[in-house]
């Protein structure tokens, strides 16, 4: 058995990976002191610290050294390893931004095993609620916690429950909204797959509080594994008596079943979701009345998002005060984000509310891919907006994001670099909403396709400046007059890109140029004769034979034939092909 | 399975405590499976069985580090408790050979957080 284990890794992404050389030198030094059977050194694939040169960490200790040179090895071994002395000039303090509450059991317990969940403190919240709290007291606790809906709107959860509790009815319902549809977002899927019982626990607590005896999971059919694991978890909870009749001898009965969504984005909207469960076509209805008063089969219904319900379980297991310790004035607790796009460490992260975007992208996400410059971060999916790089130090909470013209949304966070064109992004998100529009109300149905038409013309260089004004006018009409959230928020990506990146739009309309080099119709490929070494690599790779010429006279691209696939650029070692 | 009641609930919690060491966890949510976690799980199971080792191989949900899936967490007595990323079948065999039998952490796949 080794006395100490040392991890090393070169965290500079520019240039060559020096981990192996450093490792060999380190090992050599250990051998020269005859320590190789005492101390083990290992190369890491990810050491949790980024852009800090060669990093060394000692297993089981807080010691982290960064920016190491080979000349430091001798000192590290003789001081830190042999005498346990810290070399303060090399030391680094890790900023630990992640905090796993909703994801506390994801990757820790076996999701198919209720015993694992119980052993980790699961269903303790339910036990506490059923044995010692009245519904009014549950709502009071929830109010103290300050929990707000994690599905996007950020409506206080306790208020929703309170409306439903105060509405008299012989039958009430709880629905868990697992119809996660934003491009690039998969927080709910991971929670459903990794910790199904925490969501079930939240649902039973909600059912007890508002007096509902029936609950539904609404999960999109594209999540087969989530459905399988939730069904298995429901079966286990039934056989343990945690769902069913007289749960924990309390006299409270609760039944739970799954309904599948057929893939319509609008069914994530609560009134459309209810229609879908009722077996009707998934189109939204005007609100009010809100579902808390008149919902499923016209009965009071509480619809909560997956992450909200997982938070409910946490609140009653660990206490509302503990929950409210984290976060900002108006937004408490943590938020799970699906960090994707041009970021090194894409994945699922959970950070306290109030963490800045910069910390999320650079400390947790490890920075931008290929060390390009960050241009913007998109949050909130098709209903959200883009936040330009100059606002990266904004603490993330519901209010701050809406001030910047975006929304918290369900938690999709897409990092964009300088090669992403904002017109193209706006077109992509709007196109998504146009396809998903149910067509019931005119502002969304007509407004969306008109806007998409204008954006397409902008990206082809066929638009004028006055088209930008038209875009703003249609956006305003859609936001004010659409029936449901889908239409009201569909213009958001356009509005926010227009607000923050107007010069980029104007480059497209006035100069017919795409500065990011994304809009194909505005680009033409050219060989820069001075840089060209006449190797002929581009000629060989071109799939449409658009490049002609020879070694003596140089090469040229036939713009008529060129399909702008970009393969010539990727093979040219001399950067002799321009795209403008 | 016995039904839980108000009285036996806390006892059930204590009954179901997991083994402290000598286990391997494989992250098997959609993301992990898409990256090849199922093959890794099968390889680990076969290899552990072939060598007749007393190691539990468990399935868990997503650990969150999608950029470096499939992820395998290894907790063996006397060896540092670590997570390995980008594990393929070859690396899975390496984990059994080097980490479990050789009692030494394996190079190039470590994910330290």
mmCIF file of N, CA and C in Angstrom, chain A residues 1-2 5 7 23 40-48 50 57 59 94 100 106-111 115-116 118-119 121-124 127 131 186 189-190 193-194 225 229 238-242 248-249 344-348, chain B residues 1-7 9-10 12-13 16-18 25 27-31 33 38 58-68 73 77-82 85-86 102-113:
data_model
loop_
_atom_site.group_PDB
_atom_site.id
_atom_site.type_symbol
_atom_site.label_atom_id
_atom_site.label_comp_id
_atom_site.label_asym_id
_atom_site.label_seq_id
_atom_site.Cartn_x
_atom_site.Cartn_y
_atom_site.Cartn_z
ATOM 1 N N UNK A 1 0.834 -1.200 0.000
ATOM 2 C CA UNK A 1 0.000 0.000 0.000
ATOM 3 C C UNK A 1 0.877 1.263 0.000
ATOM 4 N N UNK A 2 0.481 2.216 -0.855
ATOM 5 C CA UNK A 2 1.269 3.441 -0.960
ATOM 6 C C UNK A 2 0.942 4.406 0.174
ATOM 7 N N UNK A 5 -0.594 9.334 -2.654
ATOM 8 C CA UNK A 5 -0.843 9.297 -4.081
ATOM 9 C C UNK A 5 -0.868 10.722 -4.616
ATOM 10 N N UNK A 7 -1.501 13.189 -7.989
ATOM 11 C CA UNK A 7 -2.079 13.275 -9.326
ATOM 12 C C UNK A 7 -1.461 14.456 -10.052
ATOM 13 N N UNK A 23 5.615 13.691 -15.658
ATOM 14 C CA UNK A 23 5.387 12.437 -14.938
ATOM 15 C C UNK A 23 6.670 11.611 -14.884
ATOM 16 N N UNK A 40 3.020 6.966 -4.900
ATOM 17 C CA UNK A 40 2.572 6.653 -6.245
ATOM 18 C C UNK A 40 2.174 7.935 -6.949
ATOM 19 N N UNK A 41 2.585 8.054 -8.205
ATOM 20 C CA UNK A 41 2.231 9.239 -8.980
ATOM 21 C C UNK A 41 1.415 8.774 -10.186
ATOM 22 N N UNK A 42 0.336 9.526 -10.490
ATOM 23 C CA UNK A 42 -0.546 9.099 -11.577
ATOM 24 C C UNK A 42 -0.944 10.278 -12.439
ATOM 25 N N UNK A 43 -1.095 9.996 -13.745
ATOM 26 C CA UNK A 43 -1.529 11.029 -14.687
ATOM 27 C C UNK A 43 -3.051 11.069 -14.710
ATOM 28 N N UNK A 44 -3.625 12.275 -14.540
ATOM 29 C CA UNK A 44 -5.080 12.408 -14.541
ATOM 30 C C UNK A 44 -5.564 12.823 -15.923
ATOM 31 N N UNK A 45 -6.830 12.508 -16.216
ATOM 32 C CA UNK A 45 -7.438 12.953 -17.465
ATOM 33 C C UNK A 45 -8.096 14.312 -17.256
ATOM 34 N N UNK A 46 -8.551 14.564 -16.033
ATOM 35 C CA UNK A 46 -9.164 15.840 -15.677
ATOM 36 C C UNK A 46 -8.864 16.045 -14.203
ATOM 37 N N UNK A 47 -8.271 17.169 -13.888
ATOM 38 C CA UNK A 47 -7.831 17.349 -12.506
ATOM 39 C C UNK A 47 -8.681 18.395 -11.779
ATOM 40 N N UNK A 48 -9.727 18.895 -12.442
ATOM 41 C CA UNK A 48 -10.671 19.802 -11.785
ATOM 42 C C UNK A 48 -10.225 21.250 -11.754
ATOM 43 N N UNK A 50 -8.371 24.376 -14.363
ATOM 44 C CA UNK A 50 -8.170 24.604 -15.777
ATOM 45 C C UNK A 50 -7.281 25.806 -16.036
ATOM 46 N N UNK A 57 -1.901 17.488 -7.477
ATOM 47 C CA UNK A 57 -2.772 17.381 -6.294
ATOM 48 C C UNK A 57 -2.402 16.138 -5.510
ATOM 49 N N UNK A 59 -3.705 13.180 -3.116
ATOM 50 C CA UNK A 59 -4.957 12.498 -2.797
ATOM 51 C C UNK A 59 -5.288 12.622 -1.315
ATOM 52 N N UNK A 94 -8.607 26.242 -4.690
ATOM 53 C CA UNK A 94 -9.644 25.883 -5.664
ATOM 54 C C UNK A 94 -10.957 26.546 -5.290
ATOM 55 N N UNK A 100 -24.075 19.952 -4.951
ATOM 56 C CA UNK A 100 -25.106 19.042 -5.448
ATOM 57 C C UNK A 100 -26.184 18.782 -4.397
ATOM 58 N N UNK A 106 -27.749 11.502 -7.610
ATOM 59 C CA UNK A 106 -27.483 11.086 -8.988
ATOM 60 C C UNK A 106 -26.031 10.651 -9.102
ATOM 61 N N UNK A 107 -25.829 9.430 -9.538
ATOM 62 C CA UNK A 107 -24.472 8.915 -9.641
ATOM 63 C C UNK A 107 -23.982 8.337 -8.336
ATOM 64 N N UNK A 108 -24.819 8.386 -7.288
ATOM 65 C CA UNK A 108 -24.410 7.846 -5.992
ATOM 66 C C UNK A 108 -25.195 6.583 -5.669
ATOM 67 N N UNK A 109 -26.516 6.664 -5.862
ATOM 68 C CA UNK A 109 -27.333 5.501 -5.526
ATOM 69 C C UNK A 109 -27.743 4.752 -6.789
ATOM 70 N N UNK A 110 -28.200 3.539 -6.588
ATOM 71 C CA UNK A 110 -28.755 2.765 -7.694
ATOM 72 C C UNK A 110 -30.214 3.188 -7.864
ATOM 73 N N UNK A 111 -30.549 3.808 -9.014
ATOM 74 C CA UNK A 111 -31.904 4.345 -9.166
ATOM 75 C C UNK A 111 -32.985 3.249 -9.185
ATOM 76 N N UNK A 115 -34.134 0.693 -1.600
ATOM 77 C CA UNK A 115 -33.365 0.567 -0.352
ATOM 78 C C UNK A 115 -32.194 1.549 -0.340
ATOM 79 N N UNK A 116 -31.559 1.727 -1.508
ATOM 80 C CA UNK A 116 -30.454 2.669 -1.613
ATOM 81 C C UNK A 116 -30.913 4.081 -1.277
ATOM 82 N N UNK A 118 -33.544 4.919 0.509
ATOM 83 C CA UNK A 118 -33.882 4.966 1.940
ATOM 84 C C UNK A 118 -32.621 5.103 2.790
ATOM 85 N N UNK A 119 -31.592 4.342 2.423
ATOM 86 C CA UNK A 119 -30.354 4.365 3.202
ATOM 87 C C UNK A 119 -29.694 5.736 3.156
ATOM 88 N N UNK A 121 -31.169 8.553 3.330
ATOM 89 C CA UNK A 121 -32.035 9.559 3.941
ATOM 90 C C UNK A 121 -33.309 9.814 3.169
ATOM 91 N N UNK A 122 -33.592 8.980 2.184
ATOM 92 C CA UNK A 122 -34.771 9.169 1.361
ATOM 93 C C UNK A 122 -36.060 8.880 2.107
ATOM 94 N N UNK A 123 -37.113 9.542 1.695
ATOM 95 C CA UNK A 123 -38.464 9.450 2.277
ATOM 96 C C UNK A 123 -38.520 9.922 3.728
ATOM 97 N N UNK A 124 -37.421 10.481 4.241
ATOM 98 C CA UNK A 124 -37.452 11.056 5.579
ATOM 99 C C UNK A 124 -38.325 12.307 5.587
ATOM 100 N N UNK A 127 -41.850 11.203 5.711
ATOM 101 C CA UNK A 127 -42.128 10.716 7.066
ATOM 102 C C UNK A 127 -42.428 11.885 7.998
ATOM 103 N N UNK A 131 -46.143 12.504 9.575
ATOM 104 C CA UNK A 131 -46.303 12.224 10.996
ATOM 105 C C UNK A 131 -46.398 13.488 11.847
ATOM 106 N N UNK A 186 -31.228 18.840 -20.509
ATOM 107 C CA UNK A 186 -31.572 17.467 -20.103
ATOM 108 C C UNK A 186 -31.454 17.268 -18.602
ATOM 109 N N UNK A 189 -34.295 14.857 -17.314
ATOM 110 C CA UNK A 189 -34.045 13.464 -17.679
ATOM 111 C C UNK A 189 -33.058 12.834 -16.703
ATOM 112 N N UNK A 190 -31.994 13.572 -16.392
ATOM 113 C CA UNK A 190 -30.991 13.003 -15.504
ATOM 114 C C UNK A 190 -31.522 12.784 -14.098
ATOM 115 N N UNK A 193 -33.839 9.802 -14.219
ATOM 116 C CA UNK A 193 -33.090 8.550 -14.394
ATOM 117 C C UNK A 193 -32.181 8.231 -13.217
ATOM 118 N N UNK A 194 -31.664 9.274 -12.586
ATOM 119 C CA UNK A 194 -30.657 9.041 -11.563
ATOM 120 C C UNK A 194 -31.208 8.988 -10.146
ATOM 121 N N UNK A 225 -35.690 5.455 -20.998
ATOM 122 C CA UNK A 225 -35.040 4.972 -19.776
ATOM 123 C C UNK A 225 -35.624 5.660 -18.540
ATOM 124 N N UNK A 229 -37.399 3.714 -15.455
ATOM 125 C CA UNK A 229 -36.944 3.834 -14.064
ATOM 126 C C UNK A 229 -38.021 4.419 -13.163
ATOM 127 N N UNK A 238 -45.001 1.428 -4.217
ATOM 128 C CA UNK A 238 -46.272 0.763 -3.898
ATOM 129 C C UNK A 238 -46.022 -0.423 -2.976
ATOM 130 N N UNK A 239 -45.036 -1.245 -3.335
ATOM 131 C CA UNK A 239 -44.856 -2.460 -2.542
ATOM 132 C C UNK A 239 -44.300 -2.152 -1.150
ATOM 133 N N UNK A 240 -43.664 -0.981 -1.009
ATOM 134 C CA UNK A 240 -43.211 -0.580 0.324
ATOM 135 C C UNK A 240 -44.303 0.151 1.091
ATOM 136 N N UNK A 241 -45.427 0.402 0.423
ATOM 137 C CA UNK A 241 -46.510 1.104 1.103
ATOM 138 C C UNK A 241 -46.305 2.603 1.193
ATOM 139 N N UNK A 242 -45.400 3.150 0.361
ATOM 140 C CA UNK A 242 -45.180 4.598 0.379
ATOM 141 C C UNK A 242 -46.106 5.314 -0.591
ATOM 142 N N UNK A 248 -47.918 5.202 5.608
ATOM 143 C CA UNK A 248 -47.301 5.301 6.945
ATOM 144 C C UNK A 248 -48.365 5.515 8.025
ATOM 145 N N UNK A 249 -49.405 4.732 7.971
ATOM 146 C CA UNK A 249 -50.534 4.754 8.927
ATOM 147 C C UNK A 249 -51.190 6.119 9.091
ATOM 148 N N UNK A 344 -15.608 23.531 -22.737
ATOM 149 C CA UNK A 344 -14.784 22.321 -22.646
ATOM 150 C C UNK A 344 -15.487 21.195 -21.903
ATOM 151 N N UNK A 345 -15.985 21.510 -20.688
ATOM 152 C CA UNK A 345 -16.613 20.451 -19.911
ATOM 153 C C UNK A 345 -18.114 20.554 -20.001
ATOM 154 N N UNK A 346 -18.675 20.029 -21.072
ATOM 155 C CA UNK A 346 -20.118 20.085 -21.141
ATOM 156 C C UNK A 346 -20.668 19.048 -20.178
ATOM 157 N N UNK A 347 -21.810 19.320 -19.638
ATOM 158 C CA UNK A 347 -22.397 18.373 -18.702
ATOM 159 C C UNK A 347 -23.428 19.017 -17.819
ATOM 160 N N UNK A 348 -23.809 18.268 -16.801
ATOM 161 C CA UNK A 348 -24.845 18.718 -15.900
ATOM 162 C C UNK A 348 -24.191 19.311 -14.670
ATOM 163 N N UNK B 1 -41.696 -7.902 -0.304
ATOM 164 C CA UNK B 1 -41.218 -6.707 0.388
ATOM 165 C C UNK B 1 -42.215 -6.294 1.469
ATOM 166 N N UNK B 2 -41.725 -6.058 2.652
ATOM 167 C CA UNK B 2 -42.617 -5.643 3.731
ATOM 168 C C UNK B 2 -43.030 -4.191 3.558
ATOM 169 N N UNK B 3 -44.273 -3.926 3.917
ATOM 170 C CA UNK B 3 -44.724 -2.534 3.852
ATOM 171 C C UNK B 3 -44.106 -1.730 4.988
ATOM 172 N N UNK B 4 -43.799 -0.488 4.691
ATOM 173 C CA UNK B 4 -43.258 0.372 5.738
ATOM 174 C C UNK B 4 -44.407 1.005 6.512
ATOM 175 N N UNK B 5 -44.243 1.093 7.795
ATOM 176 C CA UNK B 5 -45.243 1.764 8.613
ATOM 177 C C UNK B 5 -44.544 2.844 9.420
ATOM 178 N N UNK B 6 -45.352 3.575 10.154
ATOM 179 C CA UNK B 6 -44.827 4.638 10.995
ATOM 180 C C UNK B 6 -43.763 4.080 11.961
ATOM 181 N N UNK B 7 -43.984 2.847 12.416
ATOM 182 C CA UNK B 7 -43.111 2.303 13.459
ATOM 183 C C UNK B 7 -41.833 1.664 12.920
ATOM 184 N N UNK B 9 -40.333 2.381 10.047
ATOM 185 C CA UNK B 9 -39.708 3.180 8.993
ATOM 186 C C UNK B 9 -38.230 3.456 9.269
ATOM 187 N N UNK B 10 -37.915 3.918 10.469
ATOM 188 C CA UNK B 10 -36.517 4.265 10.756
ATOM 189 C C UNK B 10 -35.620 3.030 10.771
ATOM 190 N N UNK B 12 -35.968 0.465 8.833
ATOM 191 C CA UNK B 12 -35.726 0.104 7.431
ATOM 192 C C UNK B 12 -34.552 0.879 6.868
ATOM 193 N N UNK B 13 -34.421 2.113 7.330
ATOM 194 C CA UNK B 13 -33.327 2.938 6.837
ATOM 195 C C UNK B 13 -31.986 2.315 7.237
ATOM 196 N N UNK B 16 -30.744 -0.963 5.424
ATOM 197 C CA UNK B 16 -30.354 -1.013 4.020
ATOM 198 C C UNK B 16 -29.100 -0.197 3.740
ATOM 199 N N UNK B 17 -28.097 -0.353 4.558
ATOM 200 C CA UNK B 17 -26.867 0.400 4.328
ATOM 201 C C UNK B 17 -25.953 -0.380 3.383
ATOM 202 N N UNK B 18 -25.376 0.389 2.487
ATOM 203 C CA UNK B 18 -24.567 -0.211 1.438
ATOM 204 C C UNK B 18 -23.164 -0.531 1.960
ATOM 205 N N UNK B 25 -18.933 1.549 -9.253
ATOM 206 C CA UNK B 25 -20.199 2.081 -9.750
ATOM 207 C C UNK B 25 -20.009 2.546 -11.187
ATOM 208 N N UNK B 27 -21.808 4.777 -14.145
ATOM 209 C CA UNK B 27 -22.864 5.750 -14.427
ATOM 210 C C UNK B 27 -23.668 5.307 -15.634
ATOM 211 N N UNK B 28 -24.920 4.920 -15.408
ATOM 212 C CA UNK B 28 -25.699 4.361 -16.516
ATOM 213 C C UNK B 28 -27.018 5.074 -16.721
ATOM 214 N N UNK B 29 -26.944 6.382 -17.011
ATOM 215 C CA UNK B 29 -28.115 7.083 -17.520
ATOM 216 C C UNK B 29 -27.988 7.095 -19.038
ATOM 217 N N UNK B 30 -28.956 7.724 -19.679
ATOM 218 C CA UNK B 30 -28.949 7.753 -21.145
ATOM 219 C C UNK B 30 -27.597 8.226 -21.684
ATOM 220 N N UNK B 31 -27.045 9.274 -21.046
ATOM 221 C CA UNK B 31 -25.784 9.838 -21.533
ATOM 222 C C UNK B 31 -24.652 8.810 -21.437
ATOM 223 N N UNK B 33 -24.894 5.474 -21.199
ATOM 224 C CA UNK B 33 -25.164 4.319 -22.055
ATOM 225 C C UNK B 33 -24.830 4.653 -23.509
ATOM 226 N N UNK B 38 -22.755 0.484 -21.118
ATOM 227 C CA UNK B 38 -23.275 -0.876 -20.992
ATOM 228 C C UNK B 38 -22.170 -1.897 -21.282
ATOM 229 N N UNK B 58 -22.120 -1.897 -9.358
ATOM 230 C CA UNK B 58 -23.425 -1.269 -9.190
ATOM 231 C C UNK B 58 -23.707 -0.307 -10.333
ATOM 232 N N UNK B 59 -25.001 -0.148 -10.628
ATOM 233 C CA UNK B 59 -25.406 0.835 -11.627
ATOM 234 C C UNK B 59 -25.896 2.079 -10.908
ATOM 235 N N UNK B 60 -25.508 3.256 -11.419
ATOM 236 C CA UNK B 60 -26.046 4.489 -10.838
ATOM 237 C C UNK B 60 -26.521 5.398 -11.965
ATOM 238 N N UNK B 61 -27.019 6.561 -11.576
ATOM 239 C CA UNK B 61 -27.438 7.545 -12.567
ATOM 240 C C UNK B 61 -26.259 8.366 -13.049
ATOM 241 N N UNK B 62 -26.589 9.565 -13.563
ATOM 242 C CA UNK B 62 -25.582 10.403 -14.210
ATOM 243 C C UNK B 62 -24.768 11.180 -13.185
ATOM 244 N N UNK B 63 -23.451 11.159 -13.331
ATOM 245 C CA UNK B 63 -22.592 11.921 -12.426
ATOM 246 C C UNK B 63 -22.439 13.373 -12.866
ATOM 247 N N UNK B 64 -22.911 13.691 -14.046
ATOM 248 C CA UNK B 64 -22.890 15.077 -14.503
ATOM 249 C C UNK B 64 -21.775 15.431 -15.460
ATOM 250 N N UNK B 65 -20.691 14.642 -15.461
ATOM 251 C CA UNK B 65 -19.548 15.017 -16.296
ATOM 252 C C UNK B 65 -19.654 14.372 -17.682
ATOM 253 N N UNK B 66 -20.616 14.872 -18.446
ATOM 254 C CA UNK B 66 -20.945 14.235 -19.724
ATOM 255 C C UNK B 66 -19.781 14.263 -20.710
ATOM 256 N N UNK B 67 -18.851 15.225 -20.552
ATOM 257 C CA UNK B 67 -17.768 15.358 -21.532
ATOM 258 C C UNK B 67 -16.768 14.227 -21.413
ATOM 259 N N UNK B 68 -16.864 13.442 -20.378
ATOM 260 C CA UNK B 68 -15.829 12.444 -20.153
ATOM 261 C C UNK B 68 -16.458 11.088 -19.805
ATOM 262 N N UNK B 73 -16.741 4.737 -11.000
ATOM 263 C CA UNK B 73 -16.216 5.110 -9.690
ATOM 264 C C UNK B 73 -15.748 3.830 -9.010
ATOM 265 N N UNK B 77 -10.555 -1.181 -0.980
ATOM 266 C CA UNK B 77 -9.804 -0.985 0.257
ATOM 267 C C UNK B 77 -8.302 -0.882 -0.032
ATOM 268 N N UNK B 78 -7.654 0.135 0.536
ATOM 269 C CA UNK B 78 -6.218 0.270 0.398
ATOM 270 C C UNK B 78 -5.765 1.009 -0.848
ATOM 271 N N UNK B 79 -6.718 1.409 -1.707
ATOM 272 C CA UNK B 79 -6.371 2.163 -2.912
ATOM 273 C C UNK B 79 -7.209 3.448 -2.872
ATOM 274 N N UNK B 80 -6.657 4.586 -3.343
ATOM 275 C CA UNK B 80 -7.473 5.798 -3.337
ATOM 276 C C UNK B 80 -8.816 5.592 -4.027
ATOM 277 N N UNK B 81 -9.834 6.226 -3.473
ATOM 278 C CA UNK B 81 -11.200 6.152 -4.000
ATOM 279 C C UNK B 81 -11.316 7.180 -5.121
ATOM 280 N N UNK B 82 -11.404 6.713 -6.368
ATOM 281 C CA UNK B 82 -11.356 7.642 -7.496
ATOM 282 C C UNK B 82 -12.445 7.362 -8.525
ATOM 283 N N UNK B 85 -12.727 8.349 -16.085
ATOM 284 C CA UNK B 85 -13.556 8.818 -17.185
ATOM 285 C C UNK B 85 -13.064 8.282 -18.512
ATOM 286 N N UNK B 86 -13.883 8.488 -19.557
ATOM 287 C CA UNK B 86 -13.563 7.973 -20.893
ATOM 288 C C UNK B 86 -13.195 6.490 -20.838
ATOM 289 N N UNK B 102 -3.809 -4.887 -8.851
ATOM 290 C CA UNK B 102 -2.486 -4.313 -8.629
ATOM 291 C C UNK B 102 -2.448 -3.297 -7.501
ATOM 292 N N UNK B 103 -3.634 -2.910 -6.996
ATOM 293 C CA UNK B 103 -3.747 -1.937 -5.882
ATOM 294 C C UNK B 103 -3.029 -0.626 -6.185
ATOM 295 N N UNK B 104 -3.170 -0.163 -7.420
ATOM 296 C CA UNK B 104 -2.459 1.031 -7.836
ATOM 297 C C UNK B 104 -3.381 1.784 -8.783
ATOM 298 N N UNK B 105 -3.481 3.122 -8.658
ATOM 299 C CA UNK B 105 -4.402 3.830 -9.554
ATOM 300 C C UNK B 105 -3.871 3.811 -10.982
ATOM 301 N N UNK B 106 -4.810 3.800 -11.925
ATOM 302 C CA UNK B 106 -4.443 3.653 -13.331
ATOM 303 C C UNK B 106 -4.249 5.042 -13.957
ATOM 304 N N UNK B 107 -3.271 5.146 -14.844
ATOM 305 C CA UNK B 107 -2.960 6.419 -15.500
ATOM 306 C C UNK B 107 -3.972 6.801 -16.571
ATOM 307 N N UNK B 108 -4.030 8.094 -16.852
ATOM 308 C CA UNK B 108 -4.684 8.677 -18.032
ATOM 309 C C UNK B 108 -6.212 8.656 -18.061
ATOM 310 N N UNK B 109 -6.865 8.058 -17.094
ATOM 311 C CA UNK B 109 -8.335 8.104 -17.099
ATOM 312 C C UNK B 109 -8.901 8.747 -15.833
ATOM 313 N N UNK B 110 -8.025 9.178 -14.941
ATOM 314 C CA UNK B 110 -8.498 9.711 -13.657
ATOM 315 C C UNK B 110 -9.250 11.026 -13.827
ATOM 316 N N UNK B 111 -10.362 11.140 -13.136
ATOM 317 C CA UNK B 111 -11.103 12.398 -13.112
ATOM 318 C C UNK B 111 -11.121 12.869 -11.664
ATOM 319 N N UNK B 112 -10.373 13.926 -11.375
ATOM 320 C CA UNK B 112 -10.279 14.421 -10.009
ATOM 321 C C UNK B 112 -11.117 15.686 -9.903
ATOM 322 N N UNK B 113 -12.004 15.747 -8.927
ATOM 323 C CA UNK B 113 -12.851 16.946 -8.814
ATOM 324 C C UNK B 113 -12.503 17.740 -7.584
#
